[in-house]
Amino acid sequence: MGAPDAVAVAGCTDLMVVDTATGRRHGAVVDLQRLPELAGVRDDGGWIDIGAAVSFSQLRREALVAEHAPILVQAAATIGGWQIQNRATIGGNIANASPVGDSLPVLLALGAELVLASSSGERRVSYADFHRGYRETVLEPGGLIVRVRVPHALPDQFQGFKKVGTREAQAISKVVVALSARRVEVGGQEHLADVRLGAGAVAAMPIRLRRTEALLEGAPVGADTATRAAREARAEVNPIDDARSTARYRAHVLGRVVRRLVGDISA
Amino acid sequence: MSEGWTLSVNGEERTFVGDGMTRLLDVLRESLGLVGTKEGCGEGECGSCSVLLDGDVVCSCLVPVFQVEGRDVRTIEDATAVPGLAALQDTMVTEGGVQCGACTPGIVLTAAVLLERSERPDRAAIREALAGNLCRCTGYERIFRAVEKLVDQRPRGAL
Ligand SMILES: Cc1cc2nc3c(=O)[nH]c(=O)nc-3n(C[C@H](O)[C@H](O)[C@H](O)COP(=O)(O)OP(=O)(O)OC[C@H]3O[C@@H](n4cnc5c(N)ncnc54)[C@H](O)[C@@H]3O)c2cc1C
Ligand code: FES
Ligand code: FES
């Protein structure tokens, strides 16, 4: 990206808010929304391949995304109002790396991978390995998120998404949970397999609830499993305690949302 | 990044000379004198600075002018920005959807886009479309009714 102080921008919905608040100035500015490498959604051998500069409005309109990643469409519809969705990009949401970014738990649940580019070339990373801590990622300084890849949905795959915030649609959310699991029939009873559970706003970064996933793996579909998962999720997290809500409230809400999502599988 | 930026505003080519990170809102209001676009929060929350960028509604307080180079901007000053804009402005007044008026340009533009794209939006669809437009005065009910009135006036398609 050339000059050392060059900054890459996409929808500017995070960047301009900070610039206006701080009076910060930039040198060279690169518009990622004009780079064809970061544009469009395409089908790529078992994956859907989404350009990092694709806006949430565009994601909501893409048939491929609706078919394979309905929870990504659901999340996109909750990110700000129309004005924000028309500008905000999925790559910007990821790069901003906020613990409350709404698309992030979804990408964890979907088992997404990222194509990253830097001066040393292009590489792929599993999205589950991308976040390192509070607003800390494996992206090199000056590095770019180029594409976001999501595996095709399987016929027996369940996907669920829920966001609990203070204000519908506009909220900087309090708890966001996304779930993906396969329903496998064993001896006349459906059991869960390949469970991935992503959660936002319950830690310094978006996380997979690994203990709850382990509990769900192989468990029978039903209300009892949902209740046990809720208990495990509450015990597993250590929610950030800030002005928006107390740690206990967040853990409580998380449990409620997990129970609802797991319960929805049998519905 | 001080350069000349050329954009189409309400169908006319305009040039702004200055920092490319200047907010489109400031270019419109201060350089071009188009003060119909209002500033509320300055951080994307209220929607009073809404304009159309290539036909889509955006917050002009979050758009740096360099990104608008060569693109089409429509503001509330352009009565033809969206089909049906003028009719909606009238209905907003007759239904009492306008009080202080600070939110009105943004709401009218946004709702006009909804009415253009959707034949019979219901209350939920109207609410969703206007989720990014805050109104401190009206409590929204009269605004929703103004939009619904235009929906009701539309001929019902043969079923
Ligand atoms: C009113 C309002 C409501 C909002 N509501 C929500 C919400 O409900 N949920 C939510 O999750 N977020 C919300 N946001 C936050 C914001 O819209 C999202 O985080 C958005 O996805 C950011 O994308 P962008 O393209 O606008 O990023 P930009 O602002 O353009 O960029 C943000 C940062 O990421 C970097 N960046 C951008 N793209 C890339 C890339 N491809 N590779 C590397 N770096 C990159 C930029 O350099 C910059 O530092 C809201 C914001 C506002 C103003
Ligand atoms: S002034 Fe732009 S959204 Fe409030
Ligand atoms: S009429 Fe005053 S803010 Fe809406």
Short mmCIF file of C-alpha atoms and ligand atoms in Angstrom, two decimals:
data_model
loop_
_atom_site.label_atom_id
_atom_site.label_comp_id
_atom_site.label_asym_id
_atom_site.label_seq_id
_atom_site.Cartn_x
_atom_site.Cartn_y
_atom_site.Cartn_z
CA MET A 1 0.00 0.00 0.00
CA GLY A 2 2.90 2.37 -0.77
CA ALA A 3 3.50 5.31 1.59
CA PRO A 4 3.88 4.41 5.25
CA ASP A 5 1.07 6.63 6.41
CA ALA A 6 -1.39 5.49 3.74
CA VAL A 7 -4.70 4.43 5.20
CA ALA A 8 -7.13 2.08 3.49
CA VAL A 9 -10.80 2.84 3.92
CA ALA A 10 -13.98 1.05 2.93
CA GLY A 11 -17.44 2.27 4.02
CA CYS A 12 -15.91 4.73 6.53
CA THR A 13 -18.68 4.06 9.05
CA ASP A 14 -16.13 3.37 11.76
CA LEU A 15 -13.29 5.52 10.47
CA MET A 16 -15.19 8.78 9.96
CA VAL A 17 -16.76 8.57 13.41
CA VAL A 18 -13.28 8.39 14.95
CA ASP A 19 -11.88 11.09 12.64
CA THR A 20 -14.68 13.51 13.49
CA ALA A 21 -14.41 12.84 17.21
CA THR A 22 -10.62 13.18 17.36
CA GLY A 23 -9.82 15.59 14.52
CA ARG A 24 -7.36 12.99 13.26
CA ARG A 25 -5.92 13.61 9.74
CA HIS A 26 -4.55 11.19 7.18
CA GLY A 27 -1.92 11.26 4.46
CA ALA A 28 -2.69 9.17 1.40
CA VAL A 29 -6.05 7.42 1.49
CA VAL A 30 -6.90 4.33 -0.56
CA ASP A 31 -10.52 3.49 -1.38
CA LEU A 32 -10.93 -0.27 -0.97
CA GLN A 33 -14.39 -0.13 -2.50
CA ARG A 34 -12.77 0.64 -5.87
CA LEU A 35 -10.53 -2.44 -5.88
CA PRO A 36 -11.97 -5.30 -7.95
CA GLU A 37 -10.03 -7.82 -5.81
CA LEU A 38 -12.21 -6.90 -2.83
CA ALA A 39 -15.51 -6.79 -4.73
CA GLY A 40 -18.35 -9.17 -5.51
CA VAL A 41 -19.67 -12.49 -4.28
CA ARG A 42 -18.92 -15.65 -6.24
CA ASP A 43 -19.23 -19.38 -6.02
CA ASP A 44 -15.89 -21.15 -5.72
CA GLY A 45 -15.90 -24.94 -5.51
CA GLY A 46 -17.77 -25.67 -2.31
CA TRP A 47 -17.31 -22.17 -0.91
CA ILE A 48 -18.91 -18.82 -1.35
CA ASP A 49 -16.23 -16.22 -1.76
CA ILE A 50 -17.20 -12.73 -0.56
CA GLY A 51 -15.18 -9.60 -1.34
CA ALA A 52 -14.12 -7.80 1.85
CA ALA A 53 -15.44 -4.49 0.47
CA VAL A 54 -18.94 -5.87 -0.07
CA SER A 55 -21.48 -3.84 1.91
CA PHE A 56 -24.09 -5.33 4.22
CA SER A 57 -26.85 -4.13 1.86
CA GLN A 58 -25.25 -6.04 -0.95
CA LEU A 59 -24.91 -9.14 1.26
CA ARG A 60 -28.64 -8.93 2.00
CA ARG A 61 -29.38 -9.05 -1.74
CA GLU A 62 -27.05 -11.90 -2.74
CA ALA A 63 -28.87 -15.15 -3.51
CA LEU A 64 -25.73 -17.22 -2.84
CA VAL A 65 -25.41 -15.77 0.65
CA ALA A 66 -29.10 -16.34 1.36
CA GLU A 67 -28.75 -19.96 0.26
CA HIS A 68 -25.58 -20.91 2.11
CA ALA A 69 -25.29 -18.41 4.94
CA PRO A 70 -28.78 -17.24 5.92
CA ILE A 71 -27.49 -16.17 9.34
CA LEU A 72 -25.08 -13.78 7.65
CA VAL A 73 -28.05 -12.13 5.91
CA GLN A 74 -29.88 -11.99 9.26
CA ALA A 75 -26.89 -10.34 10.95
CA ALA A 76 -26.42 -7.87 8.08
CA ALA A 77 -30.03 -6.73 8.49
CA THR A 78 -29.35 -5.73 12.12
CA ILE A 79 -26.24 -3.63 11.46
CA GLY A 80 -27.36 -0.02 11.82
CA GLY A 81 -30.12 1.32 9.59
CA TRP A 82 -30.21 1.48 5.80
CA GLN A 83 -27.76 4.38 5.71
CA ILE A 84 -25.13 2.32 7.55
CA GLN A 85 -25.83 -0.96 5.72
CA ASN A 86 -25.41 0.79 2.36
CA ARG A 87 -21.85 1.75 3.29
CA ALA A 88 -20.52 -0.57 6.02
CA THR A 89 -18.53 -3.52 4.70
CA ILE A 90 -17.94 -6.99 6.03
CA GLY A 91 -14.16 -6.47 5.79
CA GLY A 92 -14.46 -3.26 7.81
CA ASN A 93 -16.49 -5.07 10.46
CA ILE A 94 -13.76 -7.74 10.69
CA ALA A 95 -10.83 -5.27 10.62
CA ASN A 96 -12.44 -3.08 13.25
CA ALA A 97 -12.38 -6.21 15.42
CA SER A 98 -14.86 -4.91 17.94
CA PRO A 99 -15.99 -7.50 20.50
CA VAL A 100 -19.56 -6.48 19.56
CA GLY A 101 -19.20 -6.62 15.75
CA ASP A 102 -22.36 -8.41 14.64
CA SER A 103 -21.06 -10.37 11.66
CA LEU A 104 -18.17 -11.82 13.64
CA PRO A 105 -19.91 -14.54 15.71
CA VAL A 106 -21.65 -15.57 12.49
CA LEU A 107 -18.35 -16.04 10.68
CA LEU A 108 -17.12 -18.13 13.62
CA ALA A 109 -20.23 -20.32 13.50
CA LEU A 110 -19.96 -20.75 9.74
CA GLY A 111 -16.33 -21.87 9.88
CA ALA A 112 -15.23 -19.02 7.61
CA GLU A 113 -11.72 -18.42 6.36
CA LEU A 114 -10.07 -15.17 5.34
CA VAL A 115 -7.75 -14.33 2.48
CA LEU A 116 -5.26 -11.76 3.79
CA ALA A 117 -2.76 -9.75 1.76
CA SER A 118 0.36 -7.91 2.88
CA SER A 119 3.71 -6.88 1.43
CA SER A 120 4.87 -10.48 1.99
CA GLY A 121 2.07 -11.89 -0.16
CA GLU A 122 -1.30 -13.55 0.22
CA ARG A 123 -2.29 -16.14 2.80
CA ARG A 124 -5.37 -17.89 4.10
CA VAL A 125 -6.24 -18.10 7.76
CA SER A 126 -9.09 -19.79 9.50
CA TYR A 127 -11.29 -17.03 10.90
CA ALA A 128 -11.25 -18.85 14.25
CA ASP A 129 -7.51 -17.96 14.47
CA PHE A 130 -7.87 -14.32 13.40
CA HIS A 131 -8.62 -12.54 16.67
CA ARG A 132 -5.87 -12.46 19.26
CA GLY A 133 -7.24 -10.20 21.99
CA TYR A 134 -9.07 -6.92 22.47
CA ARG A 135 -9.01 -5.34 18.99
CA GLU A 136 -5.90 -7.37 18.27
CA THR A 137 -5.70 -9.59 15.21
CA VAL A 138 -3.14 -11.52 13.17
CA LEU A 139 -3.38 -8.92 10.39
CA GLU A 140 0.00 -7.27 9.75
CA PRO A 141 0.17 -3.45 9.93
CA GLY A 142 -0.89 -2.25 6.49
CA GLY A 143 -2.27 -5.71 5.69
CA LEU A 144 -5.62 -6.15 3.99
CA ILE A 145 -8.52 -8.53 4.31
CA VAL A 146 -9.20 -9.40 0.69
CA ARG A 147 -11.89 -12.10 0.73
CA VAL A 148 -14.13 -13.81 3.26
CA ARG A 149 -14.85 -17.45 2.42
CA VAL A 150 -17.76 -19.44 3.80
CA PRO A 151 -18.25 -23.16 3.12
CA HIS A 152 -21.42 -24.23 1.33
CA ALA A 153 -24.23 -25.20 3.66
CA LEU A 154 -24.93 -28.93 4.03
CA PRO A 155 -28.47 -30.29 3.60
CA ASP A 156 -28.66 -31.32 7.28
CA GLN A 157 -27.08 -28.12 8.62
CA PHE A 158 -28.99 -25.90 11.02
CA GLN A 159 -28.05 -22.21 11.34
CA GLY A 160 -29.31 -19.81 13.98
CA PHE A 161 -28.56 -16.18 14.88
CA LYS A 162 -29.73 -13.95 17.69
CA LYS A 163 -28.74 -10.46 18.78
CA VAL A 164 -29.92 -8.94 22.02
CA GLY A 165 -29.37 -5.20 22.24
CA THR A 166 -30.86 -2.14 23.84
CA ARG A 167 -32.26 -0.66 20.64
CA GLU A 168 -33.55 -2.71 17.70
CA ALA A 169 -31.27 -2.57 14.69
CA GLN A 170 -29.23 0.42 15.86
CA ALA A 171 -27.84 -1.11 19.00
CA ILE A 172 -24.20 -1.67 19.67
CA SER A 173 -25.21 -5.10 20.76
CA LYS A 174 -24.91 -6.56 24.17
CA VAL A 175 -24.95 -10.22 23.27
CA VAL A 176 -24.74 -11.78 19.83
CA VAL A 177 -24.81 -15.53 19.28
CA ALA A 178 -24.60 -17.62 16.13
CA LEU A 179 -24.92 -21.38 15.92
CA SER A 180 -24.28 -23.93 13.22
CA ALA A 181 -24.79 -27.67 13.70
CA ARG A 182 -25.57 -30.73 11.63
CA ARG A 183 -28.50 -32.96 12.54
CA VAL A 184 -27.52 -36.59 12.23
CA GLU A 185 -30.03 -39.38 12.69
CA VAL A 186 -28.83 -42.18 14.99
CA GLY A 187 -31.28 -44.92 16.02
CA GLY A 188 -34.39 -42.91 15.20
CA GLN A 189 -33.18 -39.88 17.18
CA GLU A 190 -31.52 -36.73 15.81
CA HIS A 191 -28.13 -35.91 17.26
CA LEU A 192 -25.88 -32.87 16.80
CA ALA A 193 -22.58 -32.95 14.95
CA ASP A 194 -19.97 -30.43 13.79
CA VAL A 195 -21.27 -27.85 16.25
CA ARG A 196 -19.87 -24.33 16.07
CA LEU A 197 -21.12 -21.66 18.47
CA GLY A 198 -19.86 -18.07 18.09
CA ALA A 199 -20.53 -15.33 20.62
CA GLY A 200 -19.94 -11.58 20.68
CA ALA A 201 -19.87 -9.06 23.53
CA VAL A 202 -19.11 -11.73 26.12
CA ALA A 203 -15.31 -11.44 25.98
CA ALA A 204 -12.62 -9.03 24.81
CA MET A 205 -13.01 -10.46 21.33
CA PRO A 206 -15.56 -12.56 19.46
CA ILE A 207 -15.12 -16.18 20.63
CA ARG A 208 -16.22 -19.75 20.01
CA LEU A 209 -17.88 -21.24 23.06
CA ARG A 210 -15.71 -24.36 22.96
CA ARG A 211 -16.96 -26.01 26.14
CA THR A 212 -20.56 -25.60 25.12
CA GLU A 213 -19.73 -26.88 21.64
CA ALA A 214 -18.15 -29.98 23.23
CA LEU A 215 -21.26 -30.55 25.33
CA LEU A 216 -23.48 -30.27 22.26
CA GLU A 217 -21.37 -32.52 20.05
CA GLY A 218 -23.21 -35.85 19.75
CA ALA A 219 -26.01 -34.72 22.07
CA PRO A 220 -29.64 -35.53 21.19
CA VAL A 221 -31.72 -32.67 19.79
CA GLY A 222 -34.22 -31.46 22.36
CA ALA A 223 -35.14 -29.19 25.24
CA ASP A 224 -32.96 -31.02 27.74
CA THR A 225 -29.84 -30.47 25.63
CA ALA A 226 -30.80 -26.81 25.21
CA THR A 227 -31.03 -26.34 28.97
CA ARG A 228 -27.69 -28.02 29.61
CA ALA A 229 -26.05 -25.92 26.86
CA ALA A 230 -27.40 -22.72 28.40
CA ARG A 231 -25.88 -23.64 31.78
CA GLU A 232 -22.54 -24.50 30.22
CA ALA A 233 -22.42 -21.27 28.18
CA ARG A 234 -23.11 -19.16 31.29
CA ALA A 235 -20.34 -20.92 33.18
CA GLU A 236 -17.93 -20.71 30.28
CA VAL A 237 -17.83 -16.97 29.70
CA ASN A 238 -16.38 -14.19 31.70
CA PRO A 239 -18.32 -11.24 30.29
CA ILE A 240 -16.80 -7.81 30.01
CA ASP A 241 -18.25 -5.59 32.70
CA ASP A 242 -18.83 -2.14 31.31
CA ALA A 243 -21.33 0.69 31.36
CA ARG A 244 -23.71 -1.14 29.03
CA SER A 245 -24.56 -4.02 31.26
CA THR A 246 -23.25 -6.00 34.12
CA ALA A 247 -21.25 -9.17 33.69
CA ARG A 248 -23.93 -11.30 35.32
CA TYR A 249 -26.66 -9.89 33.15
CA ARG A 250 -24.67 -10.63 30.02
CA ALA A 251 -23.99 -14.22 31.14
CA HIS A 252 -27.67 -14.61 31.94
CA VAL A 253 -28.73 -13.28 28.54
CA LEU A 254 -26.14 -15.46 26.82
CA GLY A 255 -27.60 -18.55 28.50
CA ARG A 256 -31.12 -17.59 27.50
CA VAL A 257 -30.09 -17.01 23.87
CA VAL A 258 -28.14 -20.28 23.68
CA ARG A 259 -31.12 -22.19 25.07
CA ARG A 260 -33.40 -20.58 22.50
CA LEU A 261 -31.06 -21.27 19.57
CA VAL A 262 -30.41 -24.89 20.52
CA GLY A 263 -34.14 -25.34 21.17
CA ASP A 264 -34.89 -23.97 17.69
CA ILE A 265 -33.06 -26.92 16.12
CA SER A 266 -35.93 -29.25 16.92
CA ALA A 267 -38.57 -26.76 15.84
CA MET B 1 -4.89 15.15 -0.02
CA SER B 2 -5.87 18.70 -1.03
CA GLU B 3 -7.06 18.38 -4.60
CA GLY B 4 -10.06 19.05 -6.78
CA TRP B 5 -12.93 16.58 -6.50
CA THR B 6 -15.62 16.45 -9.14
CA LEU B 7 -19.04 15.05 -8.36
CA SER B 8 -22.51 15.32 -9.73
CA VAL B 9 -24.86 17.04 -7.30
CA ASN B 10 -28.55 17.06 -8.22
CA GLY B 11 -27.59 16.44 -11.82
CA GLU B 12 -25.01 19.23 -12.06
CA GLU B 13 -21.28 18.72 -12.15
CA ARG B 14 -19.63 20.44 -9.18
CA THR B 15 -16.01 20.67 -8.09
CA PHE B 16 -14.75 20.92 -4.55
CA VAL B 17 -11.14 21.89 -3.88
CA GLY B 18 -9.82 20.78 -0.52
CA ASP B 19 -8.95 17.82 1.69
CA GLY B 20 -10.36 14.60 0.27
CA MET B 21 -11.42 13.50 3.75
CA THR B 22 -13.76 16.49 4.06
CA ARG B 23 -17.25 15.24 4.92
CA LEU B 24 -19.70 15.29 2.02
CA LEU B 25 -22.07 17.00 4.47
CA ASP B 26 -19.70 20.00 4.76
CA VAL B 27 -19.13 20.15 1.01
CA LEU B 28 -22.88 20.29 0.43
CA ARG B 29 -23.74 22.79 3.15
CA GLU B 30 -20.69 25.03 3.25
CA SER B 31 -19.18 24.96 -0.23
CA LEU B 32 -22.30 24.43 -2.30
CA GLY B 33 -24.79 26.20 -0.04
CA LEU B 34 -27.18 23.25 -0.04
CA VAL B 35 -28.38 23.63 3.52
CA GLY B 36 -31.44 21.39 3.17
CA THR B 37 -29.23 18.52 4.33
CA LYS B 38 -29.09 18.82 8.12
CA GLU B 39 -26.42 17.94 10.63
CA GLY B 40 -27.62 16.28 13.80
CA CYS B 41 -25.26 13.95 15.60
CA GLY B 42 -22.33 13.97 13.17
CA GLU B 43 -21.72 10.28 13.86
CA GLY B 44 -24.10 8.29 11.73
CA GLU B 45 -26.75 7.75 14.40
CA CYS B 46 -29.54 10.19 13.49
CA GLY B 47 -29.85 10.14 9.69
CA SER B 48 -30.68 13.85 9.39
CA CYS B 49 -27.73 14.24 7.00
CA SER B 50 -29.10 11.54 4.64
CA VAL B 51 -28.48 12.00 0.93
CA LEU B 52 -28.64 9.63 -2.02
CA LEU B 53 -25.34 8.34 -3.32
CA ASP B 54 -25.86 6.57 -6.65
CA GLY B 55 -29.47 6.11 -5.55
CA ASP B 56 -28.79 4.63 -2.12
CA VAL B 57 -29.39 6.52 1.09
CA VAL B 58 -26.23 7.25 3.11
CA CYS B 59 -25.21 9.51 6.00
CA SER B 60 -23.30 12.37 4.39
CA CYS B 61 -21.52 13.00 7.70
CA LEU B 62 -19.71 9.67 7.24
CA VAL B 63 -18.76 10.03 3.56
CA PRO B 64 -15.40 11.61 2.71
CA VAL B 65 -15.67 13.64 -0.50
CA PHE B 66 -12.84 11.77 -2.23
CA GLN B 67 -15.03 8.66 -2.34
CA VAL B 68 -17.71 10.57 -4.22
CA GLU B 69 -15.45 11.53 -7.13
CA GLY B 70 -17.37 10.90 -10.35
CA ARG B 71 -20.49 9.70 -8.54
CA ASP B 72 -24.09 10.90 -8.33
CA VAL B 73 -25.34 12.73 -5.24
CA ARG B 74 -28.96 13.80 -4.76
CA THR B 75 -30.12 16.01 -1.92
CA ILE B 76 -33.51 17.13 -0.66
CA GLU B 77 -33.20 20.25 -2.85
CA ASP B 78 -33.78 18.04 -5.89
CA ALA B 79 -37.53 17.44 -6.08
CA THR B 80 -36.85 14.71 -8.66
CA ALA B 81 -34.23 12.88 -6.57
CA VAL B 82 -36.68 9.99 -6.16
CA PRO B 83 -40.02 9.58 -7.91
CA GLY B 84 -42.82 10.49 -5.54
CA LEU B 85 -40.65 12.70 -3.33
CA ALA B 86 -42.87 15.77 -3.71
CA ALA B 87 -46.04 13.79 -2.97
CA LEU B 88 -44.47 12.42 0.20
CA GLN B 89 -43.42 15.92 1.30
CA ASP B 90 -47.04 17.06 0.98
CA THR B 91 -48.39 14.07 2.88
CA MET B 92 -45.83 14.53 5.64
CA VAL B 93 -47.20 18.05 6.16
CA THR B 94 -50.90 17.13 5.94
CA GLU B 95 -50.49 14.12 8.26
CA GLY B 96 -48.51 16.13 10.82
CA GLY B 97 -45.26 14.21 10.29
CA VAL B 98 -43.25 17.44 10.46
CA GLN B 99 -42.68 19.37 13.68
CA CYS B 100 -39.25 21.02 14.12
CA GLY B 101 -38.26 19.69 10.70
CA ALA B 102 -34.68 18.75 11.56
CA CYS B 103 -35.23 15.09 10.70
CA THR B 104 -37.60 15.70 7.80
CA PRO B 105 -35.27 15.92 4.78
CA GLY B 106 -33.57 12.67 5.77
CA ILE B 107 -36.85 10.90 6.51
CA VAL B 108 -38.48 12.03 3.29
CA LEU B 109 -35.54 10.88 1.16
CA THR B 110 -35.33 7.52 2.92
CA ALA B 111 -39.06 6.83 2.84
CA ALA B 112 -39.24 7.88 -0.83
CA VAL B 113 -36.61 5.25 -1.64
CA LEU B 114 -38.70 2.66 0.22
CA LEU B 115 -41.82 3.66 -1.72
CA GLU B 116 -39.89 3.43 -4.96
CA ARG B 117 -38.49 -0.04 -4.24
CA SER B 118 -41.42 -1.63 -2.52
CA GLU B 119 -44.97 -1.69 -3.86
CA ARG B 120 -46.85 -2.20 -0.61
CA PRO B 121 -44.53 -1.83 2.39
CA ASP B 122 -46.27 -2.69 5.66
CA ARG B 123 -45.65 -1.06 9.04
CA ALA B 124 -42.73 -3.37 9.80
CA ALA B 125 -41.06 -2.57 6.49
CA ILE B 126 -41.54 1.18 7.00
CA ARG B 127 -40.17 0.92 10.52
CA GLU B 128 -37.12 -0.98 9.27
CA ALA B 129 -36.46 1.47 6.45
CA LEU B 130 -36.58 4.41 8.86
CA ALA B 131 -34.58 2.70 11.64
CA GLY B 132 -31.59 4.91 10.83
CA ASN B 133 -33.60 8.16 11.00
CA LEU B 134 -34.22 9.54 14.47
CA CYS B 135 -37.06 11.96 15.18
CA ARG B 136 -37.18 13.62 18.56
CA CYS B 137 -40.53 15.34 18.06
CA THR B 138 -43.22 13.22 16.46
CA GLY B 139 -42.94 9.79 18.06
CA TYR B 140 -42.95 8.43 14.46
CA GLU B 141 -46.66 7.53 14.35
CA ARG B 142 -47.58 10.47 12.11
CA ILE B 143 -44.56 9.83 9.91
CA PHE B 144 -45.55 6.18 9.46
CA ARG B 145 -49.10 7.28 8.66
CA ALA B 146 -47.88 9.71 6.02
CA VAL B 147 -46.02 6.89 4.28
CA GLU B 148 -48.96 4.50 4.67
CA LYS B 149 -51.33 7.04 3.18
CA LEU B 150 -49.35 6.97 -0.06
CA VAL B 151 -49.30 3.17 0.00
CA ASP B 152 -53.08 3.15 0.43
CA GLN B 153 -53.50 5.47 -2.55
CA ARG B 154 -51.70 3.04 -4.82
CA PRO B 155 -53.89 1.02 -7.13
CA ARG B 156 -54.13 -2.57 -5.96
CA GLY B 157 -52.80 -4.95 -8.55
CA ALA B 158 -55.27 -7.47 -9.97
CA LEU B 159 -54.94 -10.67 -7.94
C1 LIG C 1 -24.71 4.54 13.43
C2 LIG C 1 -23.86 3.30 13.39
C3 LIG C 1 -24.43 2.08 13.72
C4 LIG C 1 -23.66 0.93 13.69
N1 LIG C 1 -24.26 -0.25 14.05
C5 LIG C 1 -23.53 -1.38 14.04
C6 LIG C 1 -24.12 -2.62 14.41
O1 LIG C 1 -25.30 -2.67 14.73
N2 LIG C 1 -23.34 -3.73 14.40
C7 LIG C 1 -22.02 -3.69 14.04
O2 LIG C 1 -21.37 -4.73 14.02
N3 LIG C 1 -21.43 -2.54 13.69
C8 LIG C 1 -22.15 -1.38 13.67
N4 LIG C 1 -21.55 -0.20 13.34
C9 LIG C 1 -20.10 -0.20 13.04
C10 LIG C 1 -19.68 -0.24 11.58
O3 LIG C 1 -20.72 0.12 10.71
C11 LIG C 1 -19.14 -1.62 11.15
O4 LIG C 1 -18.08 -2.02 11.97
C12 LIG C 1 -18.71 -1.64 9.67
O5 LIG C 1 -18.79 -2.97 9.22
C13 LIG C 1 -17.32 -1.11 9.39
O6 LIG C 1 -17.06 -1.23 7.99
P1 LIG C 1 -16.58 0.00 7.09
O7 LIG C 1 -16.46 -0.53 5.72
O8 LIG C 1 -17.46 1.17 7.27
O9 LIG C 1 -15.16 0.29 7.72
P2 LIG C 1 -14.24 1.60 7.66
O10 LIG C 1 -14.77 2.60 8.60
O11 LIG C 1 -14.02 2.00 6.26
O12 LIG C 1 -12.91 0.99 8.23
C14 LIG C 1 -12.75 0.65 9.59
C15 LIG C 1 -11.30 0.23 9.85
O13 LIG C 1 -11.04 -1.00 9.21
C16 LIG C 1 -10.02 -0.89 8.25
N5 LIG C 1 -10.44 -1.70 7.10
C17 LIG C 1 -11.61 -1.62 6.42
N6 LIG C 1 -11.69 -2.58 5.47
C18 LIG C 1 -10.53 -3.29 5.56
C19 LIG C 1 -10.01 -4.42 4.85
N7 LIG C 1 -10.67 -5.01 3.84
N8 LIG C 1 -8.78 -4.90 5.21
C20 LIG C 1 -8.09 -4.31 6.21
N9 LIG C 1 -8.53 -3.23 6.91
C21 LIG C 1 -9.73 -2.74 6.59
C22 LIG C 1 -9.87 0.58 7.95
O14 LIG C 1 -8.55 0.92 7.62
C23 LIG C 1 -10.29 1.20 9.27
O15 LIG C 1 -9.21 1.27 10.14
C24 LIG C 1 -22.29 0.98 13.32
C25 LIG C 1 -21.73 2.21 12.97
C26 LIG C 1 -22.50 3.37 13.00
C27 LIG C 1 -21.87 4.66 12.62
S1 FES C 2 -25.56 14.00 11.31
FE1 FES C 2 -25.10 12.34 10.05
S2 FES C 2 -26.22 10.77 11.00
FE2 FES C 2 -26.50 12.35 12.40
S1 FES C 3 -39.73 16.73 13.55
FE1 FES C 3 -38.27 17.38 15.00
S2 FES C 3 -36.82 15.76 14.95
FE2 FES C 3 -38.40 15.03 13.70
#
